[in-house]
PDB file of C-alpha atoms in Angstrom:
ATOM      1  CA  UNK A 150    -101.175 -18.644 -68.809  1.00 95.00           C
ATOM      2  CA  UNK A 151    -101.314 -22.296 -68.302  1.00 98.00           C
ATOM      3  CA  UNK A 152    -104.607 -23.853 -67.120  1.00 98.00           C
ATOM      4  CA  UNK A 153    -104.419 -26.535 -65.112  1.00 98.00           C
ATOM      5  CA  UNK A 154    -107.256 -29.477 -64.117  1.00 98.00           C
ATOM      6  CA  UNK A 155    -106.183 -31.571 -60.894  1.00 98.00           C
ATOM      7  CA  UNK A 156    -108.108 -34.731 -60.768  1.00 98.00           C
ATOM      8  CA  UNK A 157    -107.923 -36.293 -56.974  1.00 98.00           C
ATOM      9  CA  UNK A 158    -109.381 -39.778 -56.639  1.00 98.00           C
ATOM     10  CA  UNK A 159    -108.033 -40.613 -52.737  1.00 97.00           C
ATOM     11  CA  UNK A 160    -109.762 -39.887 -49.326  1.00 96.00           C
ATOM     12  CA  UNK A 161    -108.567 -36.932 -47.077  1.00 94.00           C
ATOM     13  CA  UNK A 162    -106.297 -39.143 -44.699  1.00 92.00           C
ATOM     14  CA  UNK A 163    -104.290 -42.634 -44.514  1.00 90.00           C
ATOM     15  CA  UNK A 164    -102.893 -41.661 -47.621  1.00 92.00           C
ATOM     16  CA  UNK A 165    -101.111 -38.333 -49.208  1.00 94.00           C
ATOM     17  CA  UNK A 166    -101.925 -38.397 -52.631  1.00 97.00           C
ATOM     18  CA  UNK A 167    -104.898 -35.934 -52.131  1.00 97.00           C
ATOM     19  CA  UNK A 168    -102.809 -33.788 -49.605  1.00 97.00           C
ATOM     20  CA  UNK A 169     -99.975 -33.606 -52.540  1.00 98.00           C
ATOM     21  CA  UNK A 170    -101.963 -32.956 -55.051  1.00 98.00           C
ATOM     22  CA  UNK A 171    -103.297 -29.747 -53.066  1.00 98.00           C
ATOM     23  CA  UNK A 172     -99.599 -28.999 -52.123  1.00 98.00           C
ATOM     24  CA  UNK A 173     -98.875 -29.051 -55.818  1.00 98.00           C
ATOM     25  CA  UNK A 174    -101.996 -27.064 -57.308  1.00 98.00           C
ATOM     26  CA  UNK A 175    -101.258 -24.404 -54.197  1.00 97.00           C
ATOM     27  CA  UNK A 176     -97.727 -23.673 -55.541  1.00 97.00           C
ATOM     28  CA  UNK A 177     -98.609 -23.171 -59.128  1.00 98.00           C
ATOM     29  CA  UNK A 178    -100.882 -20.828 -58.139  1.00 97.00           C
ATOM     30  CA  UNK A 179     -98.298 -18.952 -56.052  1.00 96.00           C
ATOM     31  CA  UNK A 180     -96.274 -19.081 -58.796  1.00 95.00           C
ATOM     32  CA  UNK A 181     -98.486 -17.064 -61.074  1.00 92.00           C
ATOM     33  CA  UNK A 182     -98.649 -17.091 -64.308  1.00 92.00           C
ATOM     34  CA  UNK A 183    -101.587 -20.453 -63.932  1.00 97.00           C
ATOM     35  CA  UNK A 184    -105.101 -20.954 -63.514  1.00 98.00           C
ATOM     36  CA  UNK A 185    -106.166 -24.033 -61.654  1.00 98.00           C
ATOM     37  CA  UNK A 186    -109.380 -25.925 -61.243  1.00 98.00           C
ATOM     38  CA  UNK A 187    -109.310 -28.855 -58.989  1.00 98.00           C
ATOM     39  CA  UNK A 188    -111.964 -32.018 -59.070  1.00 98.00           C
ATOM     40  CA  UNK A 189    -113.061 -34.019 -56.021  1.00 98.00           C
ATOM     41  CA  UNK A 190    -114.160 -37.360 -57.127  1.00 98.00           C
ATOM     42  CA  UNK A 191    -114.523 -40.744 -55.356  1.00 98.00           C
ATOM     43  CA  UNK A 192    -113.357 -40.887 -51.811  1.00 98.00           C
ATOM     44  CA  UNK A 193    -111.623 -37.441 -52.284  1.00 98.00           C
ATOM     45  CA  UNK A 194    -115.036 -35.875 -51.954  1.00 98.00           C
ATOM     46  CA  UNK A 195    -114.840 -36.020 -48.552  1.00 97.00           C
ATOM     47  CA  UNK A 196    -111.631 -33.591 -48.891  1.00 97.00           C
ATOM     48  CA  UNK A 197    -114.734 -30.814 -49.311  1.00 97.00           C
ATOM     49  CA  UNK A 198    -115.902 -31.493 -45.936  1.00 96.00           C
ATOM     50  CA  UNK A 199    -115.719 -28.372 -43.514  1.00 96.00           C
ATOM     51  CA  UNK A 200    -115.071 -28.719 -40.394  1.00 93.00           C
ATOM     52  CA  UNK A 201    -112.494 -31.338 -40.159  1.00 92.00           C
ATOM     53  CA  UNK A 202    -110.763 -32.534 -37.181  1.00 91.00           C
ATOM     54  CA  UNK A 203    -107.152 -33.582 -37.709  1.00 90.00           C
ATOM     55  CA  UNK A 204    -104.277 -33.338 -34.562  1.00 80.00           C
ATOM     56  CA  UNK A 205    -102.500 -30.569 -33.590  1.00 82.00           C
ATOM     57  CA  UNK A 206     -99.501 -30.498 -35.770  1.00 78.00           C
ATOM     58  CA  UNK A 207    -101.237 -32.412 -38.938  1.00 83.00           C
ATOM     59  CA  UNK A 208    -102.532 -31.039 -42.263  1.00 91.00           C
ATOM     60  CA  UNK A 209    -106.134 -30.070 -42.903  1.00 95.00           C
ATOM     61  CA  UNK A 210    -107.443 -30.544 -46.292  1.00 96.00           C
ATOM     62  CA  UNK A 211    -110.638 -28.815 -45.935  1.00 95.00           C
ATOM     63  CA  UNK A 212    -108.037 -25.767 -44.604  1.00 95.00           C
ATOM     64  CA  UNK A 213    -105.840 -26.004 -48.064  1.00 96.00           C
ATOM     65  CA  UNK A 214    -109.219 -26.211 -50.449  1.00 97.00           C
ATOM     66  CA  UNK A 215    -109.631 -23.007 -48.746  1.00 96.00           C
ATOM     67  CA  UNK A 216    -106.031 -21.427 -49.618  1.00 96.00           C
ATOM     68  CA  UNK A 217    -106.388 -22.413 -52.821  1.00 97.00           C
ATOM     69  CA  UNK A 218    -109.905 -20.833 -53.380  1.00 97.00           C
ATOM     70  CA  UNK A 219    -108.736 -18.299 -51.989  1.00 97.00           C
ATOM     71  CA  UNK A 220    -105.491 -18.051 -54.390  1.00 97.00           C
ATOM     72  CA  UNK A 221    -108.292 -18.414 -57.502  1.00 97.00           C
ATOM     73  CA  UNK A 222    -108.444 -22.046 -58.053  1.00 98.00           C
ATOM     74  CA  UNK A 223    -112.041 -23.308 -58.717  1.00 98.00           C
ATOM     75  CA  UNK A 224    -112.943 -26.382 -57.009  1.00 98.00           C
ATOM     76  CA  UNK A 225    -115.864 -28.749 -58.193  1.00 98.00           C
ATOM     77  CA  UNK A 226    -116.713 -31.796 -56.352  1.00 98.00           C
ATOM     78  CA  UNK A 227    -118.931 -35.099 -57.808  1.00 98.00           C
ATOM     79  CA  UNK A 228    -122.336 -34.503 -57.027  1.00 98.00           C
ATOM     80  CA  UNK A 229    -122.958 -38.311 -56.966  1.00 97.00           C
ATOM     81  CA  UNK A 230    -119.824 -38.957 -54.951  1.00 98.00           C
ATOM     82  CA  UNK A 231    -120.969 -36.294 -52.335  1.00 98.00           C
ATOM     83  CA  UNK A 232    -123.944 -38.453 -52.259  1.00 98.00           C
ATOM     84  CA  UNK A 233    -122.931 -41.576 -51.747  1.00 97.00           C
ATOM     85  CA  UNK A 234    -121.279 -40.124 -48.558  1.00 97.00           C
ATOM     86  CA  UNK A 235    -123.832 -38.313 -46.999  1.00 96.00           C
ATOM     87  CA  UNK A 236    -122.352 -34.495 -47.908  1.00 96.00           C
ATOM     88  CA  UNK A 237    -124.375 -32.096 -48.800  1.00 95.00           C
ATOM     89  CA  UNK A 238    -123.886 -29.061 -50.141  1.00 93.00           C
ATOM     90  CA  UNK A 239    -124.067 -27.388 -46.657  1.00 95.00           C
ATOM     91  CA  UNK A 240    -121.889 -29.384 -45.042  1.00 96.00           C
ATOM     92  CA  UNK A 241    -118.501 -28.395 -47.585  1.00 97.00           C
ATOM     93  CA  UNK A 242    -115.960 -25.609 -47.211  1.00 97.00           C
ATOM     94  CA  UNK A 243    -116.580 -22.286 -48.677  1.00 95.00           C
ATOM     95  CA  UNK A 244    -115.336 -22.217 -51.999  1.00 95.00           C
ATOM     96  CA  UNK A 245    -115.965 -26.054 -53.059  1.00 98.00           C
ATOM     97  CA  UNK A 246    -119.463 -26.706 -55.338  1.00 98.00           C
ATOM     98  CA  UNK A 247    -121.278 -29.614 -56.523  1.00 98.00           C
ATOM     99  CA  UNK A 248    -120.348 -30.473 -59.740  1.00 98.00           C
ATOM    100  CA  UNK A 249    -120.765 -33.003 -62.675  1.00 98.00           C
ATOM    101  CA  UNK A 250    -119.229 -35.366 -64.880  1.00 98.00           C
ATOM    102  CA  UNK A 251    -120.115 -32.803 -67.660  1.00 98.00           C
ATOM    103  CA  UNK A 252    -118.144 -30.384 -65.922  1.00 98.00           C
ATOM    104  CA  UNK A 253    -115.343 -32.572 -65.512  1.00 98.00           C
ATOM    105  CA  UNK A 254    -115.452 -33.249 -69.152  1.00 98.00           C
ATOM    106  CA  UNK A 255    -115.812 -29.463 -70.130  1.00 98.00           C
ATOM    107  CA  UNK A 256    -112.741 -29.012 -67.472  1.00 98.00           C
ATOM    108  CA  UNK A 257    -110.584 -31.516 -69.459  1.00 98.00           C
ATOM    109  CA  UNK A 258    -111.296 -29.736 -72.340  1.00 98.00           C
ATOM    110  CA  UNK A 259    -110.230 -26.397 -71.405  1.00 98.00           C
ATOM    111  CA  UNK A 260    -107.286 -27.282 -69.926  1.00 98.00           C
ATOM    112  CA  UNK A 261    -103.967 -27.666 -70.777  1.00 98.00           C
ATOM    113  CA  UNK A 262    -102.416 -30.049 -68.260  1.00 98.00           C
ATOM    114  CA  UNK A 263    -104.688 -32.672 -66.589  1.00 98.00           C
ATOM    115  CA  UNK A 264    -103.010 -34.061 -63.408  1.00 98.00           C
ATOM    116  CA  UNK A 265    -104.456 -37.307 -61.767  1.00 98.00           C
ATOM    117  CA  UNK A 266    -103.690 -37.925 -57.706  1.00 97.00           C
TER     118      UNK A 266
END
């Protein structure tokens, strides 16, 4: 099995790196055969915030953290970066947890393919 540590750095909206790098982790997990363990950091922390409202027709990314929870990815968001944004715990999607920079560096350790959005 191939573990996998997504890294996204960009906000929720006005740009799709964070949305593609949720597409991507999503399909490996269909795919089987990976594990997958995502970290929110910087403006993606925000990604982690439940109850977003996007336009009819328009990807949620508080919606996909939740299909890939679901699917058995782990998701650990910056506990400072939360923070700096007001966030608390309370206020993410089910699934999503505060995390640390030692976590991030224990992630990077374990896994064997680090991809950076």
């Amino acid at each position: 099995m191939v573990k996998y540590l997504f890294i996204l750095n960009d906000p929720p909206y006005g740009t799709e790196r964070s949305y593609n790098g949720l597409r991507l982790a999503r399909s490996l997990l269909k795919a089987g055969d990976a594990e997958v363990k995502l970290f929110l950091i910087g403006d993606a922390a925000a990604c982690a915030k439940a109850g977003q409202k996007v336009p009819q027709g328009y990807y949620n990314l508080g919606d996909m953290l939740g299909m890939i929870e679901r699917a058995g990815g782990t998701i650990g968001v910056c506990g400072s970066c939360i923070d700096a944004r007001g966030i608390s715990e309370t206020d993410m999607v089910k699934g999503a947890a505060r995390s640390s920079m030692d976590e991030l560096a224990a992630w990077t350790q374990w896994s064997d393919k680090v991809l950076v959005f």
